[in-house]
Short mmCIF file of C-alpha atoms and ligand atoms in Angstrom, two decimals:
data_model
loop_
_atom_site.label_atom_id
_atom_site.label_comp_id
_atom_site.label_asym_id
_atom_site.label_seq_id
_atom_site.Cartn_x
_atom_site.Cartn_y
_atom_site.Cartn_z
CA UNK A 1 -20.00 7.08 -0.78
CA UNK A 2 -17.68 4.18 -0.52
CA UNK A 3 -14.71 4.09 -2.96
CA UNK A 4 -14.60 0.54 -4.64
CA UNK A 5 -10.64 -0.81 -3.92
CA UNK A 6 -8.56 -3.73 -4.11
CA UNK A 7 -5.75 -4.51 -2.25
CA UNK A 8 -2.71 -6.41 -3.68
CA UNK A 9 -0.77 -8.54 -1.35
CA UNK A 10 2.44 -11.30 -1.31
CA UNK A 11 2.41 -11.98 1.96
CA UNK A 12 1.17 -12.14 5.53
CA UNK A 13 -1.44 -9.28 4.73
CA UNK A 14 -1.00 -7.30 7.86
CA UNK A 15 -1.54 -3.91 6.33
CA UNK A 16 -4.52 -5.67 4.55
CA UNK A 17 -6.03 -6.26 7.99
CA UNK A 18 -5.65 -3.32 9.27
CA UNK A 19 -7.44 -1.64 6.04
CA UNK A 20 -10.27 -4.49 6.44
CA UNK A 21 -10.54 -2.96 10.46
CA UNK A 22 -11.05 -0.06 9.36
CA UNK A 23 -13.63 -0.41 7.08
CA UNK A 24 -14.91 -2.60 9.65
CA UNK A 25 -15.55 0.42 12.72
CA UNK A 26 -16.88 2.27 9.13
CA UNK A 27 -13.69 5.16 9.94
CA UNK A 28 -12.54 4.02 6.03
CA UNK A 29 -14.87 4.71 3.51
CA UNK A 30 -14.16 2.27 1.39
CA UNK A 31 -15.74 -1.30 -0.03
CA UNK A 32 -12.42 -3.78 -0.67
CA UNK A 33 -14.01 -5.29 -3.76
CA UNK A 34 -11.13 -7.83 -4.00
CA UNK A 35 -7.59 -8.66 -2.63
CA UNK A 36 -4.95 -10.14 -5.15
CA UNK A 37 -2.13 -11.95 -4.46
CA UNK A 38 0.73 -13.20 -6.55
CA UNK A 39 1.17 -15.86 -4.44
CA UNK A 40 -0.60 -18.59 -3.39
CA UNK A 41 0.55 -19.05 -0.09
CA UNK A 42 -0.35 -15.32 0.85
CA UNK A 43 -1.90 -15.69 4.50
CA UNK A 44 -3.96 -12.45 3.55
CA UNK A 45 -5.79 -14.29 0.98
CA UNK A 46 -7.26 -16.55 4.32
CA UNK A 47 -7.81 -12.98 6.50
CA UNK A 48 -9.57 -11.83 3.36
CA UNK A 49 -11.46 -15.21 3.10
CA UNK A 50 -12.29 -14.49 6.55
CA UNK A 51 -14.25 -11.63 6.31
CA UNK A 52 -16.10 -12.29 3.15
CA UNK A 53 -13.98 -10.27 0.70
CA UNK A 54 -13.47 -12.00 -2.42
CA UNK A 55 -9.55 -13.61 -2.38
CA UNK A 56 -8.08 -13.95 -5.93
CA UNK A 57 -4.42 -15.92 -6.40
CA UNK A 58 -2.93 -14.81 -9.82
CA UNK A 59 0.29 -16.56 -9.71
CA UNK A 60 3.08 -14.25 -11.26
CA UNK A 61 5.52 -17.27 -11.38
CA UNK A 62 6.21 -18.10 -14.88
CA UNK A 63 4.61 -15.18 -16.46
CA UNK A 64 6.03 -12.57 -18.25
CA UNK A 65 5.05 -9.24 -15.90
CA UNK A 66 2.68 -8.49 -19.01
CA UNK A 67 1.00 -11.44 -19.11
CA UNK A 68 0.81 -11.25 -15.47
CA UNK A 69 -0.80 -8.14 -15.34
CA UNK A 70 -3.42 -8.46 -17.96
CA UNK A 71 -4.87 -10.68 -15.92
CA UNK A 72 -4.89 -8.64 -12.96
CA UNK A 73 -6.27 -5.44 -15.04
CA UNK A 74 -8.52 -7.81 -16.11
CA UNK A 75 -10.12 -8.74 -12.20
CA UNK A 76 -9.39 -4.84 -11.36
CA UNK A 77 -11.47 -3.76 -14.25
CA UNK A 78 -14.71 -6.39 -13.55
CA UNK A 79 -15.09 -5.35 -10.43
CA UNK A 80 -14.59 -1.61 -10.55
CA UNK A 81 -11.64 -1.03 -9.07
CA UNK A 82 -10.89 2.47 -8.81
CA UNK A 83 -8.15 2.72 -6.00
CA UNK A 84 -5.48 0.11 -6.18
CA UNK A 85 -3.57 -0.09 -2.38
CA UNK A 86 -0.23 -2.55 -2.99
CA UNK A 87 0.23 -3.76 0.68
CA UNK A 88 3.24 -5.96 0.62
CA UNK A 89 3.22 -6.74 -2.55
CA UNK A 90 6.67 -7.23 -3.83
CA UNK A 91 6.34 -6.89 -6.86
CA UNK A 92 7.15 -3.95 -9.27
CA UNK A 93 4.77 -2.54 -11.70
CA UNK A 94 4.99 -2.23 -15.47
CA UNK A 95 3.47 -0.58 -18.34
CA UNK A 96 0.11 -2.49 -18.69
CA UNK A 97 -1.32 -2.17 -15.03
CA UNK A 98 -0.02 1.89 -15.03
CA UNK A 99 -0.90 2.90 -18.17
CA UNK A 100 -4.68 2.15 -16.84
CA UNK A 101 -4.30 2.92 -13.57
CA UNK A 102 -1.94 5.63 -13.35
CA UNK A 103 -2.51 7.81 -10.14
CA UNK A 104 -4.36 5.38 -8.73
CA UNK A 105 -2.36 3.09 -7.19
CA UNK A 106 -1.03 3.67 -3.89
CA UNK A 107 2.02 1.71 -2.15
CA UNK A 108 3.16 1.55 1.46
CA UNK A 109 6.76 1.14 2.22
CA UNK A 110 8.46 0.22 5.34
CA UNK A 111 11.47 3.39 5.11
CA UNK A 112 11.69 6.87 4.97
CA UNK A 113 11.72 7.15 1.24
CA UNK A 114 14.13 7.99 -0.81
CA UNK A 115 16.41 6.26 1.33
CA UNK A 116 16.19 2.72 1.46
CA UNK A 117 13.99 1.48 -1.71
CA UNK A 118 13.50 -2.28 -2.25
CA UNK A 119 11.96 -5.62 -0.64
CA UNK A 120 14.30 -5.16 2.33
CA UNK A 121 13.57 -1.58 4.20
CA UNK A 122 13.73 -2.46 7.39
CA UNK A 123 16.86 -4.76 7.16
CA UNK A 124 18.38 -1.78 5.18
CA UNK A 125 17.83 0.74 7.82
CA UNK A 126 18.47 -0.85 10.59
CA UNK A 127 22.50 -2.36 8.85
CA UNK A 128 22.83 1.48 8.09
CA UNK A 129 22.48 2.35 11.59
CA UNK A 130 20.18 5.35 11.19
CA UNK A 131 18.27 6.90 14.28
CA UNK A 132 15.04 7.93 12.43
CA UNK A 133 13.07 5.58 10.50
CA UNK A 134 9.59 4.89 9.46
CA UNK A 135 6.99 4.32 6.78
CA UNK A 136 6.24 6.05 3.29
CA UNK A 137 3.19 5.95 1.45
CA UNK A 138 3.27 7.01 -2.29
CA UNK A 139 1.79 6.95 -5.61
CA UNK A 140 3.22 4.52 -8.15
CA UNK A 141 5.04 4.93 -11.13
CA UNK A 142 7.50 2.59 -13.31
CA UNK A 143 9.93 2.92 -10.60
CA UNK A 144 11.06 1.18 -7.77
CA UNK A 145 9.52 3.16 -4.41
CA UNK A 146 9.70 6.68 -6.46
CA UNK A 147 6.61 7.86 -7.28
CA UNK A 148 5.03 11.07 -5.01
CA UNK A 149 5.28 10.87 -1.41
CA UNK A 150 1.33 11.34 0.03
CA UNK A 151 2.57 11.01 3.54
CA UNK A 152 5.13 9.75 5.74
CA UNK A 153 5.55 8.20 9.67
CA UNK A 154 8.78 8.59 11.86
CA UNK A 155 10.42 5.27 13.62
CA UNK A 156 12.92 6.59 16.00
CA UNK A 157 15.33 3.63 16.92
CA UNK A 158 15.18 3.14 20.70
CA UNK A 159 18.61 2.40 22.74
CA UNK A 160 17.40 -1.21 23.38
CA UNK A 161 15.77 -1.45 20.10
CA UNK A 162 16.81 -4.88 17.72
CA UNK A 163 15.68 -5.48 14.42
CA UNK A 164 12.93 -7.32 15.42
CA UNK A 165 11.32 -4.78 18.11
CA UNK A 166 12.10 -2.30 15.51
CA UNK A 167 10.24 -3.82 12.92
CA UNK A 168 7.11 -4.53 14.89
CA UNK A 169 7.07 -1.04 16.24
CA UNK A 170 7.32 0.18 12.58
CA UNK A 171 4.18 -2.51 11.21
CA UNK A 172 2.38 -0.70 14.12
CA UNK A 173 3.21 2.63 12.47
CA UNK A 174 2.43 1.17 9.36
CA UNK A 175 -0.93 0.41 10.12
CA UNK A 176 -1.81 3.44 11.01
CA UNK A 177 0.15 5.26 8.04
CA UNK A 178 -2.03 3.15 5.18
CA UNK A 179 -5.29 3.43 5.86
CA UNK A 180 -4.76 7.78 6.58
CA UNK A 181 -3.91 8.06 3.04
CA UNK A 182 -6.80 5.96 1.72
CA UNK A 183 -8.75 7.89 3.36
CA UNK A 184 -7.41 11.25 2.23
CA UNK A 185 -7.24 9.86 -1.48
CA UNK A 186 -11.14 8.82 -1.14
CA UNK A 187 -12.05 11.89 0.53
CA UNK A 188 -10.93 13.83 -2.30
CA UNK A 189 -8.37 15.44 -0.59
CA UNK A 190 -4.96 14.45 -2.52
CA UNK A 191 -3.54 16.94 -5.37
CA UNK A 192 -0.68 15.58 -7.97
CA UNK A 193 1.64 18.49 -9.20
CA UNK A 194 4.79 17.27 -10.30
CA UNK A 195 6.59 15.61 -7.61
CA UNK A 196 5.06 17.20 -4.52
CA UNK A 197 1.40 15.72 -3.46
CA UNK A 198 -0.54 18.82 -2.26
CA UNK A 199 -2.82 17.40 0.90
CA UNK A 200 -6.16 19.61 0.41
CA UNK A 201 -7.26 20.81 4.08
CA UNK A 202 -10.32 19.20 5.38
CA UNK A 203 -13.92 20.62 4.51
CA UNK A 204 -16.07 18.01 5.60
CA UNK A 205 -16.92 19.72 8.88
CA UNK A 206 -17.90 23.08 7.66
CA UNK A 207 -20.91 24.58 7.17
CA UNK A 208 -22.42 24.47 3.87
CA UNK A 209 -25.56 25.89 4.45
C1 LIG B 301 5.30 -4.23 5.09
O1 LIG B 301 6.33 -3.89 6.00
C2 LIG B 301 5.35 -3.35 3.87
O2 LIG B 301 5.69 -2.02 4.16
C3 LIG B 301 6.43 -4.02 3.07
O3 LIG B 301 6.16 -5.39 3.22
C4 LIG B 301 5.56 -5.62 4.49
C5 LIG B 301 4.29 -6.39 4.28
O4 LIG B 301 3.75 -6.77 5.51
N1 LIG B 301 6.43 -3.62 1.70
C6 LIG B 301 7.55 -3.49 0.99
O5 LIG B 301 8.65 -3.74 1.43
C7 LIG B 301 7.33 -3.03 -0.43
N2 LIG B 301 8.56 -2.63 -1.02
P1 LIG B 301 2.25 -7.29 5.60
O6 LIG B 301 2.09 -8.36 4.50
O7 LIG B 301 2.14 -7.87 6.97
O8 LIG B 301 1.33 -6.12 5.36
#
């Protein structure tokens, strides 16, 4: 059973491909109905393009964020969406996209939440001058990066490390990090209770018989 999702992008889409290659090999059971993007430059709109997925530009600029997201509720809810994976999308999410999607919208970002929240994680880490970084993935809520923690990846900064080599080290982990928590949401395998996200061992190779 493949769990219909769309991905929401504002940029390059990196995370998005990685998500696409792993539906791809068929280790992601998922079907990527759509990706969205906010912007129309988004290069993830073309890798989307580029493997047949349908690529929908709902330019935010101008918009109130409820007029903005009406329309995007509107796209989600044609198509079936029923896991919502924000991938670099930069924007934060309000009353009208939550309210109908609440616990189902997962976001990946690029620190060891809660420190470091915001369009800047790796920038942020790295000026602080911590040792241990890395990648959170969460639900959403009204807030910015606060919503339950479903799992999280360690950076360690290396001696010769700069921000750059950093950075690329932590989209690898990244890539990675994403697509393991789609999977364990789709598989049934994520709990809410309160704050904590209970990960539900895995039954799919016992016996049943
Ligand atoms: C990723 O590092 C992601 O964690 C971050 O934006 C980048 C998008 O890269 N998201 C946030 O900072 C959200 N607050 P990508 O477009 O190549 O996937």
């Amino acid at each position: 059973m493949q769990t219909p999702v769309a991905v929401l992008i504002s940029g390059s889409g990196s995370n998005l491909q990685s998500i696409i290659d792993q539906t791809e090999t068929g280790s992601l059971p998922v079907r990527i109905c759509c990706v969205i993007s906010n912007r129309p430059d988004a290069f993830g709109l073309e890798r989307a393009r580029k493997h047949g997925i349908e690529a929908v530009c709902i330019p935010s600029k101008g918009k109130t964020r409820e007029e903005h997201e009406r329309e995007v509720v509107a796209v989600l809810d044609s198509r079936g969406v029923q896991l919502v994976v924000l991938a670099g999308y930069m924007r934060l999410l309000g009353h009208e996209l939550l309210e109908r999607y609440r616990g189902r919208v997962i976001n990946i970002h690029p620190a060891l939440l809660p420190s470091f929240p915001g369009t800047h994680g790796y920038e942020d880490a790295w000026n602080y001058g911590v040792k241990v970084s890395g990648c959170t993935v969460h639900f959403v809520d009204e807030g910015c990066d606060t919503g339950p923690i479903i799992l999280q990846a360690a950076n360690p900064i290396e001696p010769d490390d700069t921000l750059e080599t950093f950075r690329q080290r932590g989209l690898k982990i990244e890539h990675q990090a994403l697509p393991e928590a789609i999977r364990l949401y789709c598989t049934g395998r994520l709990r809410i209770e309160g704050r904590r996200v209970i990960v539900e061992p895995d039954r799919s190779a016992e016996c049943t018989g």
